[in-house]
Coordinates of N, CA, C and O in Angstrom, one line a residue:
X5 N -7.8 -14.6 -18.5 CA -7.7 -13.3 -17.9 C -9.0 -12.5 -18.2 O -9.7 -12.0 -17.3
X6 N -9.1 -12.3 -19.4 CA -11.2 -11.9 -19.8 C -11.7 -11.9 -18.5 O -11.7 -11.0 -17.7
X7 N -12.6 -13.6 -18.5 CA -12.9 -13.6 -17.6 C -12.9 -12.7 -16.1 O -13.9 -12.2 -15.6
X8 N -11.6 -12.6 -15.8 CA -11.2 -12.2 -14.9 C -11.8 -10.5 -14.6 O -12.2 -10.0 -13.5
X9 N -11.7 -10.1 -15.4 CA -11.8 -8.3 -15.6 C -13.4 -8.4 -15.6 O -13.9 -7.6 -14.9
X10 N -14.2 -9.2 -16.3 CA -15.6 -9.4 -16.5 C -16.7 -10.0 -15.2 O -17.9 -10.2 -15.3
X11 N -15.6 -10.2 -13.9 CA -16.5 -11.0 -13.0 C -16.7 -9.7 -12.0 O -16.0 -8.7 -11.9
X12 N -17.7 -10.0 -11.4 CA -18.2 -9.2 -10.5 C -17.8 -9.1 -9.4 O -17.0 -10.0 -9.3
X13 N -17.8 -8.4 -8.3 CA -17.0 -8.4 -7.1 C -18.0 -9.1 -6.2 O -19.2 -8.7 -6.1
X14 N -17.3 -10.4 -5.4 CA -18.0 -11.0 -4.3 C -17.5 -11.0 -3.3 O -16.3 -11.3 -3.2
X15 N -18.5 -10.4 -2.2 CA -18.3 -9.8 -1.4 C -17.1 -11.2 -0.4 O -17.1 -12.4 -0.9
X16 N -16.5 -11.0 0.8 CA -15.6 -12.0 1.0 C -16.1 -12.2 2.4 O -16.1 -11.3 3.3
X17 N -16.7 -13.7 2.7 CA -17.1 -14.0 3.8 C -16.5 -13.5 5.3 O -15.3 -13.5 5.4
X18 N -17.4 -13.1 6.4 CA -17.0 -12.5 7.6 C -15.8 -11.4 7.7 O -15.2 -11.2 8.7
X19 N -15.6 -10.8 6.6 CA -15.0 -9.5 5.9 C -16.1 -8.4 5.3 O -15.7 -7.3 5.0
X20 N -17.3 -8.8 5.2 CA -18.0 -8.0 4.1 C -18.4 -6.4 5.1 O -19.2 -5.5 4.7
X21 N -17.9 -6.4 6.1 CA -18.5 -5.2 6.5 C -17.1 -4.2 6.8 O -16.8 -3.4 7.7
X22 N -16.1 -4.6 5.4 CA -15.3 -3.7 5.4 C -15.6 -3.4 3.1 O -16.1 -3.9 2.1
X23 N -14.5 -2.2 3.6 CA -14.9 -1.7 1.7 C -14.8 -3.1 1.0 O -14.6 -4.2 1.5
X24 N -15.1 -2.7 -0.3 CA -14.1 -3.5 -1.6 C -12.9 -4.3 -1.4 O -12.6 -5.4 -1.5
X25 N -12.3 -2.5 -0.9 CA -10.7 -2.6 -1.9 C -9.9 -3.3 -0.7 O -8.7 -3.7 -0.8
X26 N -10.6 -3.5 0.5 CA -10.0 -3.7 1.5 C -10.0 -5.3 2.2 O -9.2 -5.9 2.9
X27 N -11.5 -5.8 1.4 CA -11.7 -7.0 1.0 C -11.0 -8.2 0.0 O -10.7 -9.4 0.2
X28 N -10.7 -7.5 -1.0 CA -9.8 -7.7 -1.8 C -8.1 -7.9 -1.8 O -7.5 -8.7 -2.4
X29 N -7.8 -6.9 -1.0 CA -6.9 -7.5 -0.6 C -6.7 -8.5 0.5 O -5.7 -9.3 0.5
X30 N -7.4 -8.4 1.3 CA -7.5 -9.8 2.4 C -7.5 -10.9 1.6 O -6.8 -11.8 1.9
X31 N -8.4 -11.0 0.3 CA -8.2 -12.2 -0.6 C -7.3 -12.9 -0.9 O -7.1 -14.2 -1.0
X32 N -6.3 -11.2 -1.4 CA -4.6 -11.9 -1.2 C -4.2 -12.6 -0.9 O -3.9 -13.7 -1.4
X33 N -4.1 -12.0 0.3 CA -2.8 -12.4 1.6 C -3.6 -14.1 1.8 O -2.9 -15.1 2.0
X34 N -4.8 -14.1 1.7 CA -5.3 -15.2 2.5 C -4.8 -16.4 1.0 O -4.2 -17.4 1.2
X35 N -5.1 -16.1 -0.1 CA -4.7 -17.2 -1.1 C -2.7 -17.1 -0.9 O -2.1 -18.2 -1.1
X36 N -1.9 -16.1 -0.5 CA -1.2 -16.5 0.2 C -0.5 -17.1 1.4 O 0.7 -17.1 1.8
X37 N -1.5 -17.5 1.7 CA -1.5 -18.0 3.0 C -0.7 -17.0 4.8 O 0.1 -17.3 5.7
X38 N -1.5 -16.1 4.5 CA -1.2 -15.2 5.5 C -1.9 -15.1 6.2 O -3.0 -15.6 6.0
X39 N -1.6 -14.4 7.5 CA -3.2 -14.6 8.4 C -3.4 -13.1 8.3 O -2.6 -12.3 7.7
X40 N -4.7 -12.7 8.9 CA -5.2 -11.1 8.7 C -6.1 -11.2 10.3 O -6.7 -12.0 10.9
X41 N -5.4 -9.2 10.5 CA -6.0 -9.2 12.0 C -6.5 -7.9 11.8 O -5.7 -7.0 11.5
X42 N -8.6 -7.4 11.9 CA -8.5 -6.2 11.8 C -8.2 -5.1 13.5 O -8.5 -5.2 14.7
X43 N -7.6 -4.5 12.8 CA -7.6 -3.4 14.1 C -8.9 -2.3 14.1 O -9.8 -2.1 14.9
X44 N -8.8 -1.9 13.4 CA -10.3 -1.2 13.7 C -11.2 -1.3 12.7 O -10.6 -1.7 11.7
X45 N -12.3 -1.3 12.4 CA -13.0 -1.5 11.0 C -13.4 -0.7 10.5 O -13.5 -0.6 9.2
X46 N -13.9 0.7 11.8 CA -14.6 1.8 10.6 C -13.3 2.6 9.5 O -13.6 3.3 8.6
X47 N -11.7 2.2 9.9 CA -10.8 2.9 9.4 C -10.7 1.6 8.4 O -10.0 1.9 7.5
X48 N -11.1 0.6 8.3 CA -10.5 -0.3 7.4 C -9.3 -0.8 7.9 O -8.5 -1.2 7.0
X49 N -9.0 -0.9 9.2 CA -7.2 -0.8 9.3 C -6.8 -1.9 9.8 O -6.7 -2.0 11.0
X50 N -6.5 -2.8 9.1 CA -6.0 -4.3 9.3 C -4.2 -4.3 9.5 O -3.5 -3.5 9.0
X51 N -3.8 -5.5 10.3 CA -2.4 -6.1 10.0 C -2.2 -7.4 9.5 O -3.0 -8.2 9.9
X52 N -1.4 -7.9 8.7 CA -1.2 -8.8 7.9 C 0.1 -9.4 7.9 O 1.0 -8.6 8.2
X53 N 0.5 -10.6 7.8 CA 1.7 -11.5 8.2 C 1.4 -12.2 6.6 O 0.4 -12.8 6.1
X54 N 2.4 -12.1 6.1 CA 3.1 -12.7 5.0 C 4.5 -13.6 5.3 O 5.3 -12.8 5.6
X55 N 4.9 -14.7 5.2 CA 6.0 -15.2 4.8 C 7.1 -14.5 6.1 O 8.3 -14.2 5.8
X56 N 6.3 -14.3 7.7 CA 6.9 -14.2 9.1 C 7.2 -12.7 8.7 O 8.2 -12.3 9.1
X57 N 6.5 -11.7 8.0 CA 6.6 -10.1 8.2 C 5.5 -10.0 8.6 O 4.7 -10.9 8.4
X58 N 5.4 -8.6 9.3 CA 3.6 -7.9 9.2 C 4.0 -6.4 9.2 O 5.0 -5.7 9.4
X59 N 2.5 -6.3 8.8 CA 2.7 -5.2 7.6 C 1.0 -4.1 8.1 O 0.0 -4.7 8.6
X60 N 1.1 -2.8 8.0 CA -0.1 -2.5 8.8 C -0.7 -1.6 7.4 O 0.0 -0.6 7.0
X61 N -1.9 -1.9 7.0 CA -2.6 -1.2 6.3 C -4.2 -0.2 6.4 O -5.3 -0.7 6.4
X62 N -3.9 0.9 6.5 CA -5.4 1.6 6.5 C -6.3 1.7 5.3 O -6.2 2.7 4.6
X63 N -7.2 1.0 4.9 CA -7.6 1.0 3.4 C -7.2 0.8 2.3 O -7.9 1.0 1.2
X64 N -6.5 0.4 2.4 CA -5.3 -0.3 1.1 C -4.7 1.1 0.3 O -4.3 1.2 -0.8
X65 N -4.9 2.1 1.3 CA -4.4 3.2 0.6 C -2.9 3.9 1.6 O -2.0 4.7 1.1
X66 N -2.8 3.6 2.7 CA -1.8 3.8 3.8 C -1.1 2.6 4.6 O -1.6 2.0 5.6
X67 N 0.0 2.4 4.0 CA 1.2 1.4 4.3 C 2.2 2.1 5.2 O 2.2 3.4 5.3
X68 N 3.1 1.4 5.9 CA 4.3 1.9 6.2 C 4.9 2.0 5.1 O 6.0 2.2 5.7
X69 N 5.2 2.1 4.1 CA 5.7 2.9 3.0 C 5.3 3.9 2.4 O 5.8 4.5 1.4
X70 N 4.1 4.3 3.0 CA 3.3 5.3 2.2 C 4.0 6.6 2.4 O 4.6 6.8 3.5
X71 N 4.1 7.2 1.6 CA 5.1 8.7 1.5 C 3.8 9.9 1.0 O 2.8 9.6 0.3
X72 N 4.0 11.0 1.5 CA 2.9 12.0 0.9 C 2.8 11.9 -0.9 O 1.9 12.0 -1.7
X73 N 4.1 11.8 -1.2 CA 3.9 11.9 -2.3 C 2.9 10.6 -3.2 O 2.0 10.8 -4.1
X74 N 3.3 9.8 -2.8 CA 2.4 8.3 -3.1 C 1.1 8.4 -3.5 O 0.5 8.1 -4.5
X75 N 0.4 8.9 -1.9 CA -0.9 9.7 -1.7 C -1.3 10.0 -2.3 O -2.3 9.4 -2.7
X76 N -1.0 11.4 -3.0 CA -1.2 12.1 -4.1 C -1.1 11.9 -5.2 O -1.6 12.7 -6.0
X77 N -0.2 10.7 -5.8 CA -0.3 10.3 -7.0 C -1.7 9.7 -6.8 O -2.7 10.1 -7.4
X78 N -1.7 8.4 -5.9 CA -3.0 7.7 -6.0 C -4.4 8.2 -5.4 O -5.3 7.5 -5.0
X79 N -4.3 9.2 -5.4 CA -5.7 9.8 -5.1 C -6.1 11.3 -6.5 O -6.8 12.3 -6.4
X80 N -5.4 10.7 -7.3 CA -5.7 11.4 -8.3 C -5.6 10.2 -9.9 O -4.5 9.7 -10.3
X81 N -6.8 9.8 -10.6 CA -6.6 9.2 -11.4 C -5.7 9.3 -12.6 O -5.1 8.4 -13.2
X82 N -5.5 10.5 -12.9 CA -5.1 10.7 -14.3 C -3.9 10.3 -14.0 O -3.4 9.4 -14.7
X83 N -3.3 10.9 -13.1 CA -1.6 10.9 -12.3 C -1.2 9.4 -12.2 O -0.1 8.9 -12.6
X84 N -2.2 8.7 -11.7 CA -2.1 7.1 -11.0 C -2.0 6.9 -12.6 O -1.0 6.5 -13.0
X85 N -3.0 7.0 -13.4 CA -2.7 6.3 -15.0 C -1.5 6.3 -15.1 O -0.9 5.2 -15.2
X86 N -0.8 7.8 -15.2 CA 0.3 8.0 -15.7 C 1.6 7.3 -15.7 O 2.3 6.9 -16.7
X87 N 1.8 7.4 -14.0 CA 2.3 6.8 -13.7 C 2.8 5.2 -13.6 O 3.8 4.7 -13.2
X88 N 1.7 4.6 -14.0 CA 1.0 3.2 -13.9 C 2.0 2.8 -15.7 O 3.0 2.1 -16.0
X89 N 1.2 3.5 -16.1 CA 1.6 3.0 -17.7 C 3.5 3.7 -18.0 O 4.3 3.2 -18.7
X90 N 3.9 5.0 -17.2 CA 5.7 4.7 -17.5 C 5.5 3.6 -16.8 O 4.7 4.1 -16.0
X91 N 5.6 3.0 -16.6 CA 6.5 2.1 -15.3 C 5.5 0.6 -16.3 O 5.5 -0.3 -15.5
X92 N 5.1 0.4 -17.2 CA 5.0 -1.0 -18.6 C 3.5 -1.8 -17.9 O 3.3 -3.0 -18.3
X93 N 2.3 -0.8 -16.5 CA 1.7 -1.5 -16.1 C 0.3 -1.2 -17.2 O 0.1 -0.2 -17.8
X94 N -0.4 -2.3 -17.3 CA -1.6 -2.3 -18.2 C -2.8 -1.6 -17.3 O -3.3 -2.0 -16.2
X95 N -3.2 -0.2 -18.5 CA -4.1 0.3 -17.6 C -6.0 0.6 -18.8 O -5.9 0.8 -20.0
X96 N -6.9 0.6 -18.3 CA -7.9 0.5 -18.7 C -7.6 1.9 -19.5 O -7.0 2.9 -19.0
X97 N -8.1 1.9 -20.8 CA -8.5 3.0 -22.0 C -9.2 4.1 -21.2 O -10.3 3.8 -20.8
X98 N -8.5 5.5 -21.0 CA -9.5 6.6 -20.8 C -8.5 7.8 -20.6 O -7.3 7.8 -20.8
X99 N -9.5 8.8 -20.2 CA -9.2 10.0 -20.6 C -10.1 10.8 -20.0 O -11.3 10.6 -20.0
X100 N -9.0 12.2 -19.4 CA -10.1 13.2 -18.9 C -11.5 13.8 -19.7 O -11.4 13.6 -20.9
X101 N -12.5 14.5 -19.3 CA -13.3 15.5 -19.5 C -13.5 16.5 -18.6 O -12.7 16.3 -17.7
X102 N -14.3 17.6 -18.3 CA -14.8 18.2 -18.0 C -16.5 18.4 -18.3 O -17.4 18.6 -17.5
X103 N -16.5 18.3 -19.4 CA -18.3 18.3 -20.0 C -18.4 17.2 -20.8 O -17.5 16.4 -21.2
X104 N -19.8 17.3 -21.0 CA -20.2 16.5 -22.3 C -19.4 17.0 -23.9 O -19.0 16.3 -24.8
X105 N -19.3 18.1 -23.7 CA -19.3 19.0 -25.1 C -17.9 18.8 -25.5 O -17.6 18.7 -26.7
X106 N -16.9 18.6 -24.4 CA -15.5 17.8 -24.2 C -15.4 16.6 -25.5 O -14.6 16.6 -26.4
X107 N -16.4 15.8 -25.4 CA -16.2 14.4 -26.1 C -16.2 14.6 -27.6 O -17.3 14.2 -28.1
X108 N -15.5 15.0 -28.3 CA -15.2 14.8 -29.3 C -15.3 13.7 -30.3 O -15.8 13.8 -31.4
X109 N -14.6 12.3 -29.6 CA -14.1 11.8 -30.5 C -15.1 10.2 -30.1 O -16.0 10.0 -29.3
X110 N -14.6 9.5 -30.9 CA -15.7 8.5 -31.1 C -15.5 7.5 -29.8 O -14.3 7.5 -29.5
X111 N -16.2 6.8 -29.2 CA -16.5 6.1 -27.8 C -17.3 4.5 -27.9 O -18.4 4.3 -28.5
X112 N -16.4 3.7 -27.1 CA -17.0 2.3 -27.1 C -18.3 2.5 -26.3 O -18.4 3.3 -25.4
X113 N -18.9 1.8 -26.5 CA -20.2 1.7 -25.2 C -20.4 0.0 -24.8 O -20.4 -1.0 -25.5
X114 N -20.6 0.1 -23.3 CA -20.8 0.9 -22.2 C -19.9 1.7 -22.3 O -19.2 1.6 -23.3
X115 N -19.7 2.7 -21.2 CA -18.5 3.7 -20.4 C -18.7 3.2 -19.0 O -19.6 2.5 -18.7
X116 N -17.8 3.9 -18.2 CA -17.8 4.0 -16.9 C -17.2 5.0 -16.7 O -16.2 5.1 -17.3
X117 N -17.7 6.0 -15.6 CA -17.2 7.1 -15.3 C -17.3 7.4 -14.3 O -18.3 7.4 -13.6
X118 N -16.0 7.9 -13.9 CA -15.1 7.8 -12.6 C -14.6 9.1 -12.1 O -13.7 9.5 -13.0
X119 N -14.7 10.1 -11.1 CA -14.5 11.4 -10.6 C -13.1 11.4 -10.5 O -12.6 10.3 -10.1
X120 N -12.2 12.3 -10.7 CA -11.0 12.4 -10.5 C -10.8 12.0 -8.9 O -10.0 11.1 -8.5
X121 N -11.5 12.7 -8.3 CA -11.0 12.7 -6.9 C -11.9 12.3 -6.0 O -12.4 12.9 -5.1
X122 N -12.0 10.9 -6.3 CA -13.0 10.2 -4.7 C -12.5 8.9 -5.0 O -11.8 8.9 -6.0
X123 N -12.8 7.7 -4.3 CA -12.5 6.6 -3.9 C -13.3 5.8 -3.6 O -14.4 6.1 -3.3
X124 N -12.7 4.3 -3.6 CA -13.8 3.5 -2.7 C -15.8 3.2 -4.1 O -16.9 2.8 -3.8
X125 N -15.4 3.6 -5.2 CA -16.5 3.4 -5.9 C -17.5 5.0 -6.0 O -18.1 5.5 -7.0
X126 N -17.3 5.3 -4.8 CA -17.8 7.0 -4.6 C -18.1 8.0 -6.2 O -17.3 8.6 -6.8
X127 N -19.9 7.8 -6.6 CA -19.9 8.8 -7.4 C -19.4 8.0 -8.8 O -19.6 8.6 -9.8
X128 N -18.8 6.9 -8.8 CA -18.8 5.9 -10.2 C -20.1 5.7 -10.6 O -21.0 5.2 -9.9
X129 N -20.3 6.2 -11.9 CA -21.5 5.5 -13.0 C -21.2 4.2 -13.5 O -20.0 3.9 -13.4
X130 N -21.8 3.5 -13.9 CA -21.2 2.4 -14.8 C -22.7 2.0 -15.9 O -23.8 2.4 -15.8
X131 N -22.0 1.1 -16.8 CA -23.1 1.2 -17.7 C -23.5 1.9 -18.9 O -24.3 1.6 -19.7
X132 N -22.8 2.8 -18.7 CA -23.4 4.1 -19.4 C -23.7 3.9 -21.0 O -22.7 3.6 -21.7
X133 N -24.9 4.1 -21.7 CA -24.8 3.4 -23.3 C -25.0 4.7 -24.2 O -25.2 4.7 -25.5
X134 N -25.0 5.9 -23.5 CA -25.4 7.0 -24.5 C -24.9 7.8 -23.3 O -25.0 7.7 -22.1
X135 N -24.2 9.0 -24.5 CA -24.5 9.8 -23.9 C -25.7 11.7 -23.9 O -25.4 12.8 -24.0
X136 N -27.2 10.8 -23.9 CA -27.8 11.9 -24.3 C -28.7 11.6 -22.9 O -29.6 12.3 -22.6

């Protein structure tokens, strides 16, 4: 599992000119043996057949189950932590700030640092070994 969390993201053949996260799931479905059809690309918005269902996703962020409230959990990190971890799921060590001057307490290095409210990689540092 190491491994796993330590490998880099490769881009997924004759998919690569959609996001990540959208790539990524195509990975899925396809090691499940599903087929994948995109419908538009600049929206990310594919349909997918699993096990004789299909299922329509915009971004891997808007399902037919997606509810406003969902939304808003997962477009806010701290909330998505929160939520993530009641519910027994394993979530990466972190914690809000505001400033530098915020950091109190003692810190592994690298970091990575991630905006409350953007997506898609948007505005992630990574790397980070100091912070001066």
């Amino acid at each position: 599992m190491k491994n796993q969390i330590n490998k880099k993201f490769e881009p997924l053949a004759t998919y690569q000119h959609l996001v990540a996260s959208t790539q990524l799931l195509i990975r899925e479905i396809l090691k499940l043996n599903g087929t994948v059809n995109i419908i538009d690309d600049t929206f990310n918005f594919i349909n997918f057949t699993i096990n004789g269902k299909t299922y329509e996703v915009i971004g891997t962020t808007y399902t037919h189950t997606t509810s406003l409230l969902n939304y808003m959990i997962c477009n806010n990190k701290q909330i998505c932590k929160k939520v993530l971890e009641k519910h027994q799921f394993k979530t990466p060590k972190g914690f809000e700030v505001s400033t530098k001057d915020n950091l109190k307490i003692d810190l592994t290095y690298p970091l990575v640092l991630k905006p409350l409210d953007t997506n898609h990689g948007i505005d992630v540092i990574v790397n980070i070994k100091s912070l001066t």
